[in-house]
Amino acid sequence: MPTSDGDHSRFNGRWPPLIGRLRSDPMLFIRSARTWIDLGVLAPIGMLVLSAIMLLDLRRDAWDKAERTSKNLLQVIERDIARNVEIIDLSLQAAVSNLKSPRLAEVDPALRQLVLFDRATTARDMGVMLIVNENGDSIIDSNAVPARALNNADRGYFQIHKAHADLGLHISPPVTSRLLGVPVIVLSRRIDKPDGSFGGVVQASLRLSYFSNLVDRIALGQEGSINLYLSDGTRLMRYPTVPSDVGGHLAEAPIFERYLAERSGSFTSVSARDGIERYYTFTQVGDLPLILNVSLGTREIVAEWQAKATVIGLAMLVLCGLTVSLSLLLGRELGRRATMQAELAKLARTDNLTGLANRRHFEEAFDQASRASARTGRPLSLLLIDADHFKTYNDRFGHAIGDAVLSGLAEALRLSVRRPGDLAARVGGEEFAILMPETDREGASQVAAAIHKATATLTLPSAGVEPGSVTVSIGLAVGSVGDAADLYRRADSALYEAKSSGRNQTRCALDEPSVRVPERRVRLATS
């Protein structure tokens, strides 16, 4: 729906000052010092937030890499151990099965050795495979015919098989082999006689060097380690190798209790052994009573990330510092320029001699006030003031004294105009004007009287100007129809009348004809 000019003006009047300035000058936001200062603060904050997100993402990548590495190592080692234990166990089961053949005792001892033991016994880290009778004496030796004299009745695995008929495969804690003289673990199975009674044990030893050879080329860092435990907490292997740790018991350690509670998993904990925090990944080896773990030092996991974070963090701090500094410098420079421009704009609208508004400022304000008066119907008063006999001052005392008189008059006008909306201006050589929106004839007359009173007391001792020697003539006009030219013309006519009538007085112009014309037309129409 179309709107009138008055409605549009009222709408524009509701805009906040800043928005109004932005509409008139879209580049004001960019040239604003506050804008650059705010950007100087917000930009570094944004950079720091993005950097923090990036660093957190890199840290998460470091932990993801550690998790993948641990799981991959664990899987490879677990599969190798499970496969080799299975091969040895199959050899043990084959020997137990073959011993049940009634004709085996009639076979030549060398041939019987070949029947009972396969080539698995010749593997690099394989120790020796023996069959011992119910008294613990060796009766068949995979590496010697006849069997070397040996009694293992005191070994823990022998006693366990003797006491438990359904034990199945048993893996012993580390022991020193009596035949080889090196640390081994013994994998064994029970031999039953035809009547079900204990008939001995078939056993195979596996050198502990097998585990060392399996992991000795794996780089885990200085704080990383690989451990293999029996389910009772006995440590079978540790890498890097620490001989005193092999055979130790960790059954009571909180970490080992977690191993037993879960078949596999990962967690971060502080080692009771050396107080180092590590990331542990563990699993049970197949269905065997073995638990394998791979641990990585948390400091080493994040060491590379910390180095990157330090470099990136320092770079961001430098960049943020530069950004803030440059923004502040730019903001300060823009602020200085804005202040200078504001001062120049003020000077362009101010009379240099008197400090009052100049003619340009007066005309702009007069046009705006006339429009507002036409829109609201409220009165607009205009005073035109002229210094009496000013030319005489200039001719008699010189221009310096004339300028002093004008400055004194300007101060008198300034003291007489008290409302913020009123405007006092110098519009000519010795001619001044006072614009008073929403002021009727009576109010304007009071201001004019105040000006006469203030002028009468004006003194300039240095120039020999006594009180009452400076007077002014004032023309007063009031309007409300928005015709600025007519209002000015009527005030100027009133000023001329005041001067013609003897000066030092105020004359009021008649009301504008346009206000009374409609009324006269009504009388004519109704007569």
Coordinates of C-alpha atoms in Angstrom, one line a residue:
M1 CA 0.0 0.0 0.0
P2 CA 1.6 3.4 -1.0
T3 CA 2.6 5.7 1.8
S4 CA 2.8 9.5 1.8
D5 CA 6.0 11.3 2.2
G6 CA 5.1 12.1 5.8
D7 CA 4.6 8.5 6.6
H8 CA 7.9 7.5 5.0
S9 CA 9.7 10.2 7.0
R10 CA 8.1 9.0 10.2
F11 CA 9.3 5.4 9.4
N12 CA 12.8 6.5 8.8
G13 CA 12.8 8.4 12.0
R14 CA 12.4 5.1 13.9
W15 CA 15.7 3.7 12.7
P16 CA 18.5 3.8 15.4
P17 CA 21.2 6.3 14.6
L18 CA 23.8 3.7 13.6
I19 CA 21.4 1.9 11.3
G20 CA 20.5 5.2 9.7
R21 CA 24.1 6.0 9.1
L22 CA 24.8 2.6 7.6
R23 CA 21.9 3.1 5.2
S24 CA 23.3 6.4 4.1
D25 CA 26.9 5.2 4.0
P26 CA 27.2 1.3 3.6
M27 CA 31.0 1.6 3.9
L28 CA 30.8 3.1 7.4
F29 CA 31.0 -0.3 9.0
I30 CA 34.3 -1.1 7.3
R31 CA 35.7 2.3 8.1
S32 CA 34.7 2.2 11.7
A33 CA 37.6 1.9 14.2
R34 CA 35.3 -0.2 16.5
T35 CA 34.8 -2.7 13.7
W36 CA 38.5 -3.3 13.3
I37 CA 39.1 -3.5 17.1
D38 CA 36.3 -6.0 17.4
L39 CA 37.7 -8.0 14.5
G40 CA 41.1 -7.8 16.1
V41 CA 39.7 -9.6 19.1
L42 CA 37.2 -12.0 17.4
A43 CA 39.6 -13.1 14.7
P44 CA 42.3 -14.3 17.1
I45 CA 39.6 -16.1 19.2
G46 CA 38.4 -17.8 16.0
M47 CA 41.9 -18.7 15.1
L48 CA 42.5 -20.2 18.5
V49 CA 39.3 -22.1 18.5
L50 CA 40.1 -23.6 15.0
S51 CA 43.6 -24.4 16.2
A52 CA 42.3 -26.1 19.3
I53 CA 39.9 -28.2 17.2
M54 CA 42.7 -29.1 14.8
L55 CA 45.1 -30.0 17.7
L56 CA 42.4 -32.1 19.4
D57 CA 41.8 -33.9 16.1
L58 CA 45.6 -34.6 15.7
R59 CA 45.7 -35.9 19.3
R60 CA 42.8 -38.2 18.5
D61 CA 44.6 -39.4 15.5
A62 CA 47.7 -40.2 17.6
W63 CA 45.6 -42.3 20.0
D64 CA 43.8 -44.0 17.0
K65 CA 47.2 -44.8 15.6
A66 CA 48.4 -46.3 18.9
E67 CA 45.2 -48.4 19.2
R68 CA 45.6 -49.7 15.6
T69 CA 49.3 -50.5 16.2
S70 CA 48.6 -52.3 19.4
K71 CA 45.8 -54.4 18.0
N72 CA 47.7 -55.3 14.9
L73 CA 50.8 -56.4 16.9
L74 CA 48.6 -58.3 19.3
Q75 CA 46.8 -60.1 16.5
V76 CA 50.1 -61.1 14.7
I77 CA 51.8 -62.3 17.9
E78 CA 48.7 -64.1 19.2
R79 CA 48.2 -66.0 16.0
D80 CA 51.9 -67.1 15.8
I81 CA 51.9 -68.4 19.4
A82 CA 48.5 -70.1 19.1
R83 CA 49.6 -71.8 15.8
N84 CA 52.9 -73.1 17.3
V85 CA 51.3 -74.3 20.5
E86 CA 48.7 -76.1 18.4
I87 CA 51.4 -77.8 16.3
I88 CA 53.2 -79.0 19.5
D89 CA 49.9 -80.1 21.0
L90 CA 49.0 -82.1 17.9
S91 CA 52.4 -83.9 18.2
L92 CA 51.7 -84.7 21.9
Q93 CA 48.3 -86.0 21.1
A94 CA 49.7 -88.2 18.2
A95 CA 52.3 -89.6 20.6
V96 CA 49.6 -90.5 23.2
S97 CA 47.5 -92.1 20.6
N98 CA 50.3 -94.1 19.0
L99 CA 51.4 -95.4 22.4
K100 CA 48.1 -97.3 22.7
S101 CA 49.1 -99.5 19.7
P102 CA 50.0 -103.1 21.1
R103 CA 52.6 -103.7 18.5
L104 CA 54.6 -100.5 19.2
A105 CA 56.6 -102.3 21.9
E106 CA 57.8 -104.9 19.3
V107 CA 59.1 -102.2 16.9
D108 CA 62.8 -101.4 16.7
P109 CA 63.6 -98.5 19.1
A110 CA 64.8 -96.2 16.3
L111 CA 61.7 -96.9 14.2
R112 CA 59.5 -96.4 17.2
Q113 CA 61.1 -93.0 17.7
L114 CA 60.1 -92.0 14.1
V115 CA 56.6 -93.3 14.7
L116 CA 56.1 -91.4 17.9
F117 CA 57.8 -88.1 17.1
D118 CA 57.3 -86.0 13.9
R119 CA 59.5 -83.3 12.4
A120 CA 58.0 -80.7 14.7
T121 CA 60.6 -81.7 17.3
T122 CA 63.3 -80.3 15.0
A123 CA 62.1 -76.7 14.9
R124 CA 64.6 -74.1 15.9
D125 CA 63.2 -73.1 19.3
M126 CA 61.9 -76.6 20.1
G127 CA 63.6 -78.2 23.0
V128 CA 63.2 -81.9 23.5
M129 CA 60.2 -84.3 23.5
L130 CA 60.1 -87.1 26.1
I131 CA 57.9 -89.8 27.2
V132 CA 58.2 -90.6 30.9
N133 CA 56.6 -93.5 32.7
E134 CA 54.5 -93.4 35.9
N135 CA 57.6 -93.1 38.0
G136 CA 58.9 -90.1 36.1
D137 CA 61.7 -91.9 34.3
S138 CA 62.3 -91.1 30.6
I139 CA 61.6 -94.1 28.4
I140 CA 61.6 -92.6 25.0
D141 CA 63.6 -89.5 23.8
S142 CA 63.0 -87.6 20.6
N143 CA 66.7 -86.8 20.3
A144 CA 68.4 -90.0 21.6
V145 CA 68.1 -93.8 21.3
P146 CA 68.1 -95.2 23.9
A147 CA 66.5 -92.4 26.0
R148 CA 68.8 -90.4 28.2
A149 CA 68.5 -91.2 31.8
L150 CA 66.3 -88.6 33.5
N151 CA 63.6 -88.5 36.2
N152 CA 61.0 -85.7 36.2
A153 CA 58.8 -87.0 38.9
D154 CA 59.5 -83.9 41.0
R155 CA 58.3 -81.5 38.2
G156 CA 55.0 -79.7 38.9
Y157 CA 53.5 -80.7 35.6
F158 CA 54.2 -84.4 36.3
Q159 CA 52.5 -84.1 39.7
I160 CA 49.5 -82.3 38.3
H161 CA 48.9 -84.9 35.5
K162 CA 49.3 -87.7 38.1
A163 CA 46.5 -86.1 40.3
H164 CA 44.1 -85.1 37.5
A165 CA 43.1 -87.5 34.8
D166 CA 41.1 -85.0 32.7
L167 CA 43.6 -82.1 32.7
G168 CA 44.3 -82.1 28.9
L169 CA 47.1 -79.9 27.7
H170 CA 49.1 -78.3 30.4
I171 CA 51.6 -75.5 30.0
S172 CA 54.1 -75.2 32.8
P173 CA 55.7 -72.0 34.3
P174 CA 59.3 -71.3 33.1
V175 CA 61.8 -74.0 34.3
T176 CA 65.4 -74.8 33.4
S177 CA 65.7 -77.8 31.2
R178 CA 67.8 -80.6 32.8
L179 CA 68.9 -81.8 29.4
L180 CA 69.4 -78.5 27.6
G181 CA 70.3 -76.2 30.5
V182 CA 68.2 -73.3 29.2
P183 CA 64.9 -71.8 30.3
V184 CA 61.9 -73.5 28.8
I185 CA 58.2 -74.0 29.2
V186 CA 56.9 -77.5 29.1
L187 CA 53.8 -78.5 27.2
S188 CA 52.5 -81.9 28.4
R189 CA 49.7 -84.4 28.3
R190 CA 48.8 -87.4 30.5
I191 CA 49.2 -91.0 29.4
D192 CA 46.7 -93.4 30.7
K193 CA 47.1 -97.2 31.0
P194 CA 44.4 -99.5 29.5
D195 CA 42.8 -99.7 32.9
G196 CA 42.7 -95.8 33.2
S197 CA 45.4 -95.5 35.8
F198 CA 48.2 -93.1 35.5
G199 CA 50.8 -94.3 33.0
G200 CA 53.1 -91.3 32.6
V201 CA 53.5 -88.1 30.7
V202 CA 54.4 -87.1 27.2
Q203 CA 56.1 -83.7 27.2
A204 CA 57.7 -81.2 24.9
S205 CA 59.8 -78.3 25.9
L206 CA 59.8 -74.9 24.1
R207 CA 62.7 -72.6 24.6
L208 CA 61.8 -69.1 26.0
S209 CA 64.0 -67.7 23.2
Y210 CA 61.2 -68.5 20.9
F211 CA 59.2 -65.6 22.3
S212 CA 62.2 -63.2 22.2
N213 CA 62.9 -64.1 18.6
L214 CA 59.2 -63.5 17.8
V215 CA 59.2 -59.9 19.0
D216 CA 62.8 -58.7 19.0
R217 CA 62.4 -56.6 15.9
I218 CA 59.3 -54.8 17.0
A219 CA 59.8 -51.1 17.8
L220 CA 57.6 -50.1 20.8
G221 CA 59.5 -47.1 22.1
Q222 CA 61.4 -46.9 25.4
E223 CA 58.3 -47.3 27.5
G224 CA 56.5 -50.0 25.5
S225 CA 56.5 -53.7 26.3
I226 CA 55.0 -57.0 25.4
N227 CA 54.1 -59.6 28.0
L228 CA 52.8 -63.2 28.0
Y229 CA 51.2 -64.6 31.1
L230 CA 49.8 -67.9 32.3
S231 CA 46.3 -67.6 33.6
D232 CA 47.6 -68.0 37.1
G233 CA 49.6 -64.8 36.8
T234 CA 53.0 -66.2 36.0
R235 CA 54.9 -64.2 33.5
L236 CA 56.4 -66.3 30.7
M237 CA 57.9 -63.5 28.7
R238 CA 58.6 -59.8 28.7
Y239 CA 59.9 -57.7 25.9
P240 CA 62.2 -55.8 26.3
T241 CA 63.8 -58.7 28.2
V242 CA 64.3 -58.3 31.9
P243 CA 65.4 -61.8 33.2
S244 CA 64.3 -61.0 36.7
D245 CA 60.7 -60.5 35.5
V246 CA 60.4 -63.9 33.9
G247 CA 58.6 -66.3 36.3
G248 CA 57.2 -63.5 38.4
H249 CA 53.6 -63.6 39.6
L250 CA 51.1 -60.8 39.0
A251 CA 47.9 -62.6 40.1
E252 CA 47.2 -59.9 42.7
A253 CA 47.8 -56.9 40.5
P254 CA 44.7 -54.9 39.6
I255 CA 45.8 -54.9 35.9
F256 CA 45.9 -58.7 35.8
E257 CA 42.5 -59.0 37.5
R258 CA 41.2 -57.0 34.6
Y259 CA 42.9 -59.4 32.1
L260 CA 41.0 -62.3 33.8
A261 CA 37.7 -60.5 33.9
E262 CA 37.7 -59.7 30.2
R263 CA 38.8 -61.9 27.3
S264 CA 40.2 -59.0 25.4
G265 CA 40.2 -55.2 25.6
S266 CA 42.2 -52.0 26.1
F267 CA 42.6 -49.5 28.8
T268 CA 45.1 -46.9 30.3
S269 CA 46.7 -47.5 33.6
V270 CA 49.8 -46.8 35.7
S271 CA 52.1 -49.8 35.9
A272 CA 52.7 -51.1 39.4
R273 CA 56.2 -52.2 38.3
D274 CA 57.7 -48.9 37.3
G275 CA 55.0 -46.3 37.8
I276 CA 54.8 -45.4 34.1
E277 CA 51.4 -44.8 32.6
R278 CA 50.7 -47.1 29.6
Y279 CA 48.0 -47.9 27.1
Y280 CA 47.3 -51.6 27.4
T281 CA 45.8 -53.9 24.8
F282 CA 45.3 -57.5 25.8
T283 CA 43.8 -60.8 24.6
Q284 CA 43.6 -64.4 25.5
V285 CA 45.6 -66.6 23.2
G286 CA 43.0 -68.7 21.5
D287 CA 41.5 -71.1 24.1
L288 CA 44.8 -71.6 25.8
P289 CA 45.5 -70.5 29.4
L290 CA 47.7 -67.7 28.1
I291 CA 47.2 -64.0 28.2
L292 CA 49.1 -61.7 25.9
N293 CA 49.4 -57.9 26.2
V294 CA 51.0 -55.1 24.2
S295 CA 51.5 -51.8 26.1
L296 CA 52.6 -48.4 24.9
G297 CA 53.8 -45.5 27.0
T298 CA 51.2 -42.7 26.9
R299 CA 53.9 -40.1 26.9
E300 CA 55.4 -41.6 23.8
I301 CA 52.0 -41.9 22.1
V302 CA 51.4 -38.1 22.4
A303 CA 55.1 -37.1 22.1
E304 CA 54.9 -36.4 18.4
W305 CA 51.5 -34.7 18.8
Q306 CA 52.9 -32.5 21.6
A307 CA 55.8 -31.4 19.4
K308 CA 53.4 -30.5 16.6
A309 CA 51.0 -28.8 19.1
T310 CA 53.9 -26.7 20.5
V311 CA 54.9 -25.5 17.0
I312 CA 51.3 -24.8 15.9
G313 CA 50.5 -23.2 19.3
L314 CA 53.5 -20.9 19.1
A315 CA 52.7 -20.0 15.5
M316 CA 49.1 -19.3 16.4
L317 CA 50.1 -17.1 19.3
V318 CA 52.4 -15.1 17.1
L319 CA 49.8 -14.8 14.4
C320 CA 47.1 -13.8 16.9
G321 CA 49.5 -11.3 18.5
L322 CA 50.2 -9.8 15.1
T323 CA 46.5 -9.8 14.2
V324 CA 45.6 -8.0 17.4
S325 CA 48.4 -5.5 17.1
L326 CA 47.7 -4.7 13.4
S327 CA 43.9 -4.4 14.2
L328 CA 44.5 -2.1 17.1
L329 CA 46.9 0.0 15.0
L330 CA 44.4 0.1 12.1
G331 CA 41.5 0.8 14.5
R332 CA 43.5 3.6 16.1
E333 CA 44.4 5.1 12.7
L334 CA 40.8 4.9 11.5
G335 CA 39.6 6.4 14.8
R336 CA 42.1 9.3 14.4
R337 CA 40.9 9.8 10.8
A338 CA 37.2 9.7 11.9
T339 CA 38.0 12.2 14.6
M340 CA 39.7 14.5 12.1
Q341 CA 36.8 14.1 9.6
A342 CA 34.3 14.9 12.4
E343 CA 36.3 18.0 13.3
L344 CA 36.5 19.0 9.6
A345 CA 32.7 18.4 9.2
K346 CA 32.1 20.5 12.3
L347 CA 34.3 23.3 11.0
A348 CA 32.5 23.1 7.7
R349 CA 29.2 23.8 9.5
T350 CA 30.6 26.4 12.0
D351 CA 31.4 30.1 11.6
N352 CA 35.1 30.6 12.3
L353 CA 34.7 33.9 14.0
T354 CA 31.7 33.4 16.3
G355 CA 31.6 29.7 16.8
L356 CA 28.0 29.6 15.9
A357 CA 26.5 27.6 13.1
N358 CA 27.3 29.0 9.7
R359 CA 24.9 29.7 6.8
R360 CA 25.2 26.2 5.3
H361 CA 24.3 24.6 8.7
F362 CA 21.5 27.0 9.2
E363 CA 19.9 26.3 5.7
E364 CA 20.0 22.5 6.3
A365 CA 18.5 22.9 9.8
F366 CA 15.9 25.4 8.4
D367 CA 14.8 23.0 5.7
Q368 CA 14.5 20.1 8.1
A369 CA 12.6 22.2 10.7
S370 CA 10.2 23.5 8.0
R371 CA 9.4 20.0 6.8
A372 CA 8.8 18.8 10.4
S373 CA 6.5 21.8 11.1
A374 CA 4.5 21.1 7.9
R375 CA 4.2 17.4 8.9
T376 CA 3.2 18.0 12.6
G377 CA 1.4 21.4 12.3
R378 CA 3.5 22.7 15.2
P379 CA 4.7 26.4 14.9
L380 CA 8.2 27.2 13.8
S381 CA 9.7 30.6 14.8
L382 CA 12.5 32.5 13.1
L383 CA 14.4 35.4 14.5
L384 CA 16.7 37.5 12.2
I385 CA 19.0 39.7 14.2
D386 CA 21.1 42.5 12.7
A387 CA 23.7 44.6 14.6
D388 CA 22.8 48.2 14.5
H389 CA 25.3 50.7 13.0
F390 CA 27.9 47.9 12.6
K391 CA 29.5 49.6 9.7
T392 CA 30.3 52.5 12.0
Y393 CA 32.2 50.2 14.3
N394 CA 34.3 48.9 11.5
D395 CA 35.0 52.4 10.0
R396 CA 35.7 54.0 13.4
F397 CA 37.5 51.3 15.4
G398 CA 38.7 48.9 12.6
H399 CA 37.8 45.4 11.7
A400 CA 39.4 43.9 14.8
I401 CA 37.0 45.8 17.0
G402 CA 34.1 44.9 14.7
D403 CA 35.0 41.2 15.0
A404 CA 35.1 41.6 18.8
V405 CA 31.6 43.1 18.6
L406 CA 30.3 40.2 16.5
S407 CA 31.9 37.7 18.9
G408 CA 30.2 39.4 21.8
L409 CA 26.9 39.4 20.1
A410 CA 27.3 35.7 19.3
E411 CA 27.9 35.0 23.0
A412 CA 24.8 37.0 23.9
L413 CA 22.7 34.9 21.4
R414 CA 24.2 31.7 22.7
L415 CA 23.2 32.6 26.3
S416 CA 19.7 33.5 25.2
V417 CA 19.0 30.2 23.4
R418 CA 18.7 27.5 26.0
R419 CA 16.7 24.6 24.4
P420 CA 18.8 21.9 22.6
G421 CA 16.6 22.0 19.5
D422 CA 17.1 25.7 18.9
L423 CA 19.8 26.9 16.6
A424 CA 21.7 30.2 16.6
A425 CA 23.6 30.9 13.4
R426 CA 25.6 33.7 11.7
V427 CA 24.0 34.0 8.2
G428 CA 25.8 37.2 6.9
G429 CA 28.4 39.8 7.9
E430 CA 26.6 41.3 10.9
E431 CA 23.3 39.3 10.5
F432 CA 22.4 36.4 12.7
A433 CA 19.4 34.0 12.9
I434 CA 17.8 31.9 15.6
L435 CA 15.7 28.9 14.6
M436 CA 13.2 27.7 17.2
P437 CA 11.0 24.7 16.3
E438 CA 7.8 24.2 18.2
T439 CA 7.9 27.8 19.5
D440 CA 4.9 30.2 19.1
R441 CA 5.0 34.0 18.8
E442 CA 5.0 34.5 22.6
G443 CA 7.9 32.2 23.2
A444 CA 9.9 33.7 20.3
S445 CA 9.2 37.2 21.7
Q446 CA 10.6 36.2 25.1
V447 CA 13.8 35.0 23.4
A448 CA 14.0 38.3 21.5
A449 CA 13.6 40.3 24.7
A450 CA 16.3 38.2 26.3
I451 CA 18.6 39.0 23.4
H452 CA 18.0 42.8 23.7
K453 CA 18.7 42.5 27.5
A454 CA 21.9 40.6 27.0
T455 CA 23.1 42.9 24.3
A456 CA 22.5 46.0 26.4
T457 CA 25.0 44.7 29.0
L458 CA 27.6 43.8 26.4
T459 CA 31.0 45.5 27.2
L460 CA 34.3 45.4 25.5
P461 CA 36.7 47.4 27.7
S462 CA 39.7 46.8 25.4
A463 CA 37.7 48.3 22.5
G464 CA 36.1 51.1 24.5
V465 CA 32.6 49.6 24.1
E466 CA 30.4 50.6 27.0
P467 CA 27.1 49.0 28.1
G468 CA 24.2 50.0 25.9
S469 CA 26.4 51.1 23.0
V470 CA 25.8 47.9 21.0
T471 CA 22.2 47.3 20.0
V472 CA 20.4 44.9 17.6
S473 CA 17.3 44.9 15.5
I474 CA 15.2 41.7 15.4
G475 CA 12.6 40.5 12.9
L476 CA 10.3 37.8 14.1
A477 CA 8.1 35.5 12.1
V478 CA 6.1 32.3 12.9
G479 CA 5.0 29.7 10.4
S480 CA 3.6 26.2 10.3
V481 CA 2.9 25.3 6.6
G482 CA 6.5 24.3 5.7
D483 CA 7.2 27.2 3.3
A484 CA 10.8 28.1 4.4
A485 CA 11.2 30.8 1.8
D486 CA 8.0 32.6 2.9
L487 CA 9.0 32.4 6.5
Y488 CA 12.4 33.8 5.9
R489 CA 10.9 36.6 3.7
R490 CA 8.5 37.6 6.4
A491 CA 11.2 37.6 9.1
D492 CA 13.4 39.7 6.9
S493 CA 10.6 42.2 6.2
A494 CA 10.0 42.4 10.0
L495 CA 13.7 43.1 10.5
Y496 CA 13.6 45.8 7.8
E497 CA 10.6 47.4 9.6
A498 CA 12.5 47.3 13.0
K499 CA 15.5 49.1 11.4
S500 CA 13.3 51.6 9.7
S501 CA 11.4 52.3 13.0
G502 CA 14.5 53.4 14.8
R503 CA 16.5 50.1 15.5
N504 CA 17.1 48.4 18.9
Q505 CA 13.7 46.8 18.8
T506 CA 11.8 43.7 17.7
R507 CA 9.1 43.7 15.1
C508 CA 6.8 40.7 14.5
A509 CA 5.6 39.7 11.0
L510 CA 1.9 39.1 10.4
D511 CA 0.8 35.5 10.4
E512 CA 1.4 33.7 7.1
P513 CA -1.6 34.2 4.7
S514 CA -1.8 30.5 3.9
V515 CA -2.9 29.8 7.4
R516 CA -6.0 32.1 7.1
V517 CA -6.9 31.7 3.5
P518 CA -9.0 28.5 3.9
E519 CA -10.9 30.2 6.7
R520 CA -11.8 33.1 4.4
R521 CA -12.9 30.7 1.7
V522 CA -15.2 29.0 4.2
R523 CA -16.9 32.3 5.0
L524 CA -17.3 33.1 1.3
A525 CA -18.8 29.7 0.7
T526 CA -21.3 30.0 3.5
S527 CA -22.3 33.6 3.0

